Coordinates of C-alpha atoms (C1' of nucleotides) in Angstrom, one line a residue:
Chain L
M1 CA -14.3 1.5 -10.1
G2 CA -11.0 2.4 -8.0
I3 CA -12.4 -0.2 -5.5
T4 CA -10.1 -3.2 -4.8
K5 CA -11.8 -6.1 -5.6
T6 CA -11.3 -7.7 -2.7
Q7 CA -14.1 -10.8 -3.4
I8 CA -12.7 -12.8 -6.5
F9 CA -9.4 -12.9 -4.8
D10 CA -9.3 -15.7 -1.6
Q11 CA -9.0 -14.9 2.4
R12 CA -5.0 -15.6 2.4
Q13 CA -4.5 -13.2 -0.4
N14 CA -6.4 -10.6 1.1
E15 CA -4.6 -11.2 4.3
L16 CA -1.2 -11.2 2.9
A17 CA -2.0 -8.2 1.2
Q18 CA -3.4 -6.2 3.6
L19 CA -0.7 -7.0 6.0
F20 CA 1.9 -5.5 3.1
K21 CA -0.1 -2.5 3.1
I22 CA 0.2 -1.5 6.2
L23 CA 3.7 -1.9 6.3
G24 CA 4.0 -0.2 2.7
H25 CA 4.3 3.6 4.2
P26 CA 7.7 5.0 5.5
A27 CA 6.3 6.5 8.2
R28 CA 5.4 3.3 9.7
I29 CA 8.4 1.5 9.0
A30 CA 9.8 4.3 11.3
I31 CA 7.9 3.9 13.5
L32 CA 8.3 0.3 14.6
Q33 CA 12.4 1.0 14.0
Y34 CA 12.1 4.0 16.7
I35 CA 9.9 1.5 19.1
S36 CA 12.2 -1.0 18.9
K37 CA 15.5 0.9 19.9
Q38 CA 13.7 2.7 23.0
N39 CA 12.6 -1.0 24.5
A40 CA 9.0 1.5 25.6
C41 CA 7.4 4.4 23.9
I42 CA 5.0 7.2 23.9
C43 CA 3.4 8.9 21.4
N44 CA 4.4 12.2 21.9
D45 CA 8.5 11.1 21.6
L46 CA 7.4 9.6 18.2
V47 CA 5.6 13.3 16.5
E48 CA 9.4 14.8 17.5
E49 CA 11.0 11.9 16.2
I50 CA 9.7 11.5 13.3
G51 CA 8.6 14.9 12.1
L52 CA 4.6 14.2 11.4
A53 CA 1.7 15.9 13.0
Q54 CA 0.1 14.2 16.4
A55 CA -2.6 13.4 14.7
T56 CA -0.6 12.1 11.6
I57 CA 1.0 9.3 14.1
S58 CA -1.7 8.4 15.5
Q59 CA -3.5 7.2 12.8
H60 CA -0.4 5.0 11.9
L61 CA -0.4 3.6 15.0
K62 CA -3.8 2.8 14.7
E63 CA -2.9 1.2 11.8
L64 CA -0.3 -0.9 12.7
K65 CA -2.4 -2.2 15.5
S66 CA -5.0 -2.9 13.3
I67 CA -2.9 -6.0 12.0
G68 CA -1.8 -6.8 15.7
L69 CA 2.0 -5.3 15.7
L70 CA 1.7 -3.3 18.1
K71 CA -0.2 -3.1 21.6
G72 CA -0.8 0.3 23.2
E73 CA -1.2 0.1 27.3
I74 CA -1.7 3.1 29.2
E75 CA 0.6 4.3 31.3
G76 CA -0.1 7.7 33.6
K77 CA -1.3 10.4 31.0
S78 CA 0.5 8.5 28.4
M79 CA 0.3 5.5 26.2
C80 CA 3.4 3.0 26.1
Y81 CA 3.1 1.3 22.4
C82 CA 4.9 -1.9 22.1
I83 CA 5.8 -4.4 19.6
D84 CA 3.5 -8.2 19.6
I85 CA 6.4 -10.2 19.7
D86 CA 4.5 -12.9 19.0
R87 CA 2.4 -11.4 16.6
W88 CA 5.4 -10.0 14.8
N89 CA 7.3 -13.4 14.6
T90 CA 4.0 -14.8 13.3
L91 CA 3.7 -12.3 10.5
Q92 CA 7.8 -13.2 9.6
K93 CA 6.6 -17.1 9.3
N94 CA 3.2 -16.1 7.3
L95 CA 5.4 -13.6 4.8
N96 CA 8.2 -16.2 4.4
S97 CA 5.9 -19.1 3.7
F98 CA 5.0 -16.8 0.9
F99 CA 8.3 -16.0 0.0
N100 CA 9.0 -19.9 -0.1
T101 CA 6.3 -21.3 -1.8
T102 CA 5.5 -19.1 -4.5
K103 CA 9.0 -19.3 -5.8
M104 CA 9.3 -22.7 -6.3
N105 CA 8.6 -23.9 -9.7
C106 CA 9.2 -20.7 -10.8
C107 CA 10.7 -21.0 -14.7
Chain J
M1 CA -1.2 17.7 2.5
G2 CA -2.4 14.2 1.3
I3 CA 1.0 12.9 -0.7
T4 CA 3.3 10.8 1.5
K5 CA 6.7 13.1 3.0
T6 CA 9.5 11.0 1.8
Q7 CA 12.1 13.3 2.0
I8 CA 11.7 12.6 6.0
F9 CA 12.6 9.0 6.1
D10 CA 16.3 7.8 4.9
Q11 CA 16.3 5.9 1.7
R12 CA 16.3 2.2 3.2
Q13 CA 13.0 3.4 5.0
N14 CA 11.2 4.4 2.0
E15 CA 12.6 1.4 -0.3
L16 CA 11.3 -1.1 2.3
A17 CA 8.4 0.8 2.3
Q18 CA 7.5 0.6 -1.6
L19 CA 8.6 -2.7 -1.5
F20 CA 5.5 -3.7 1.4
K21 CA 3.2 -1.8 -0.7
I22 CA 3.8 -3.3 -4.1
L23 CA 3.1 -6.6 -2.5
G24 CA 0.0 -5.2 -0.5
H25 CA -2.4 -6.0 -3.3
P26 CA -4.4 -9.1 -3.5
A27 CA -4.0 -9.2 -7.1
R28 CA -0.4 -8.9 -7.5
I29 CA 0.3 -11.7 -4.9
A30 CA -2.0 -13.5 -6.9
I31 CA 0.1 -12.9 -9.8
L32 CA 2.8 -13.6 -8.5
Q33 CA 1.3 -17.0 -7.1
Y34 CA 0.0 -17.9 -10.4
I35 CA 3.1 -17.4 -12.4
S36 CA 4.8 -19.5 -9.7
K37 CA 2.4 -22.1 -10.7
Q38 CA 2.7 -22.2 -14.2
N39 CA 6.3 -22.3 -14.4
A40 CA 5.9 -19.9 -17.2
C41 CA 2.8 -17.3 -18.1
I42 CA 1.3 -14.8 -21.0
C43 CA -0.9 -12.4 -19.5
N44 CA -3.7 -13.3 -21.1
D45 CA -4.0 -16.3 -19.1
L46 CA -4.0 -14.1 -16.2
V47 CA -6.9 -11.8 -17.4
E48 CA -9.1 -15.5 -17.5
E49 CA -7.3 -16.8 -14.2
I50 CA -7.8 -13.7 -11.6
G51 CA -10.8 -11.9 -13.4
L52 CA -9.7 -8.3 -14.1
A53 CA -9.5 -6.5 -17.1
Q54 CA -6.7 -6.7 -19.6
A55 CA -6.0 -3.2 -18.8
T56 CA -5.9 -3.4 -15.4
I57 CA -3.6 -6.6 -15.0
S58 CA -1.4 -5.5 -17.4
Q59 CA -0.4 -1.9 -15.4
H60 CA 0.0 -4.5 -11.9
L61 CA 2.2 -6.4 -13.9
K62 CA 4.3 -3.1 -14.6
E63 CA 4.1 -2.2 -10.7
L64 CA 5.7 -6.0 -10.0
K65 CA 8.4 -5.4 -12.6
S66 CA 8.8 -1.8 -11.1
I67 CA 10.5 -3.9 -8.0
G68 CA 12.7 -6.1 -10.5
L69 CA 10.4 -9.0 -8.8
L70 CA 8.9 -9.7 -12.8
K71 CA 11.1 -10.1 -15.9
G72 CA 9.6 -10.2 -19.4
E73 CA 10.5 -11.7 -22.3
I74 CA 8.7 -11.2 -25.6
E75 CA 7.8 -14.9 -26.6
G76 CA 6.2 -14.9 -30.4
K77 CA 3.4 -12.2 -30.2
S78 CA 3.0 -12.8 -26.5
M79 CA 4.9 -11.7 -23.4
C80 CA 6.4 -14.2 -21.0
Y81 CA 6.7 -13.5 -17.3
C82 CA 8.8 -14.6 -14.8
I83 CA 9.8 -14.2 -11.6
D84 CA 13.2 -13.1 -11.1
I85 CA 14.6 -15.4 -8.6
D86 CA 17.7 -14.2 -7.3
R87 CA 15.8 -10.6 -6.6
W88 CA 12.8 -12.5 -4.8
N89 CA 15.8 -13.6 -2.7
T90 CA 17.4 -10.8 -2.2
L91 CA 14.2 -9.5 -1.3
Q92 CA 13.3 -11.7 0.8
K93 CA 16.6 -11.1 2.9
N94 CA 15.7 -7.8 2.8
L95 CA 12.6 -8.2 4.8
N96 CA 14.0 -10.5 7.2
S97 CA 16.7 -8.5 8.2
F98 CA 14.0 -5.5 8.8
F99 CA 11.4 -8.4 11.0
N100 CA 15.1 -9.7 12.8
T101 CA 16.7 -6.1 13.8
T102 CA 13.6 -4.5 14.5
K103 CA 11.7 -6.6 16.8
M104 CA 15.7 -6.8 19.1
N105 CA 15.8 -4.9 22.1
C106 CA 11.5 -4.2 22.5
C107 CA 9.5 -4.3 25.6
Chain O
dC1 C1' -0.4 -5.7 -47.1
dT2 C1' -4.4 -7.0 -44.6
dT3 C1' -6.4 -9.2 -40.4
dT4 C1' -5.7 -11.7 -36.1
dA5 C1' -4.0 -11.4 -31.7
dT6 C1' -1.7 -10.1 -27.4
dT7 C1' 0.2 -6.6 -24.9
dA8 C1' 0.5 -1.4 -23.3
dT9 C1' -1.0 2.8 -22.8
dC10 C1' -4.4 7.0 -22.3
dG11 C1' -7.9 9.4 -20.5
dT12 C1' -11.2 9.1 -16.7
dA13 C1' -14.0 7.8 -13.0
dA14 C1' -14.5 6.0 -8.4
dT15 C1' -12.3 5.2 -4.4
dA16 C1' -8.4 5.4 -1.1
dT17 C1' -4.7 7.1 2.0
dT18 C1' -1.9 10.7 3.8
dG19 C1' -1.3 14.7 6.0
dC20 C1' -3.4 18.3 9.4
dG21 C1' -5.6 21.5 12.1
dA22 C1' -9.6 21.4 15.1
dT23 C1' -11.6 19.3 19.1
dA24 C1' -12.7 15.8 22.2
dT25 C1' -11.6 12.2 25.5
dA26 C1' -8.9 11.0 29.8
dA27 C1' -5.5 11.0 33.2
dT28 C1' -2.8 13.6 36.9
dA29 C1' -1.2 18.3 38.6
dA30 C1' -2.6 22.1 40.9
Chain S
dT1 C1' -12.4 22.2 40.3
dT2 C1' -9.8 24.2 37.1
dA3 C1' -5.5 23.5 34.3
dT4 C1' -2.2 21.1 31.8
dT5 C1' -0.6 16.8 29.1
dA6 C1' -1.1 13.3 26.3
dT7 C1' -3.8 10.9 22.9
dA8 C1' -7.8 9.7 20.1
dT9 C1' -11.2 11.0 16.6
dC10 C1' -13.4 14.6 13.4
dG11 C1' -13.7 16.4 8.9
dC12 C1' -11.6 17.8 5.2
dA13 C1' -7.9 19.1 1.2
dA14 C1' -4.6 17.1 -1.7
dT15 C1' -2.6 13.1 -4.1
dA16 C1' -2.5 8.4 -4.8
dT17 C1' -4.3 4.0 -6.6
dT18 C1' -7.7 1.1 -8.7
dA19 C1' -10.2 -0.2 -13.0
dC20 C1' -11.8 -0.1 -17.2
dG21 C1' -13.0 1.3 -22.2
dA22 C1' -10.7 2.9 -25.8
dT23 C1' -7.1 2.7 -28.5
dA24 C1' -1.9 2.0 -29.7
dA25 C1' 1.6 -1.1 -30.7
dT26 C1' 3.8 -5.1 -32.0
dA27 C1' 4.6 -9.4 -34.2
dA28 C1' 2.5 -13.7 -36.7
dA29 C1' -0.4 -15.4 -39.8
dG30 C1' -3.4 -14.9 -44.1

DNA sequence: CTTTATTATCGTAATATTGCGATATAATAA
DNA sequence: TTATTATATCGCAATATTACGATAATAAAG
């Protein structure tokens, strides 16, 4: 017990849930907001800005990368993490599609 | 360690993350989709439809209620859980507002 | 009142997530 | 080469989530 039974749900349900799940942490929300404000970003800024340890920030960045929301480029000896706007717009469409189709026909 | 440091984030970040988090489970996505299809719903249907134990479904319903997405009315000896459309629309607006403001000014 | 049906809650085991120190890796600087 | 700086990964401890059986609570039916 304890493991999520992904096999009893369809792919769309699992993918949608995974997206929501990754967005479901305040640090990751804050990271996205901060990167957006900066127009560019290096991870080290985030450590000071957010107030979590460097290892923890790095882990959150990895999760945001896992759903394609962030892309990172090496820039000298630091990383430039940016929001992938195409992916961002696609995600927004997916979520809206879920919201719009699900509210239909409800009592 | 292990506990999310909600105190270092602001209220909006925590609330937004909480919404995403609750939506971040395939069973809860499936529950919302099923209720939407039915126009009404009793929990017992969900147990057969989703394929999780009754106790588990009940727990997921409770979480969806906790963010106001579902409202439940007693109907005879069973419950009628419905999507709260007003709340649903508000949530959708909140998420879109996050998506729209965050993608601005990004590199 | 007793039975039956439906949902909620409790307790618990299994697994996942969060956070961080320590360390590895990689690139530039001296 | 040897520092220095920035980021990633490993390993672990603390906490949270998921799932379910057992049981409680509630309401209708007999």
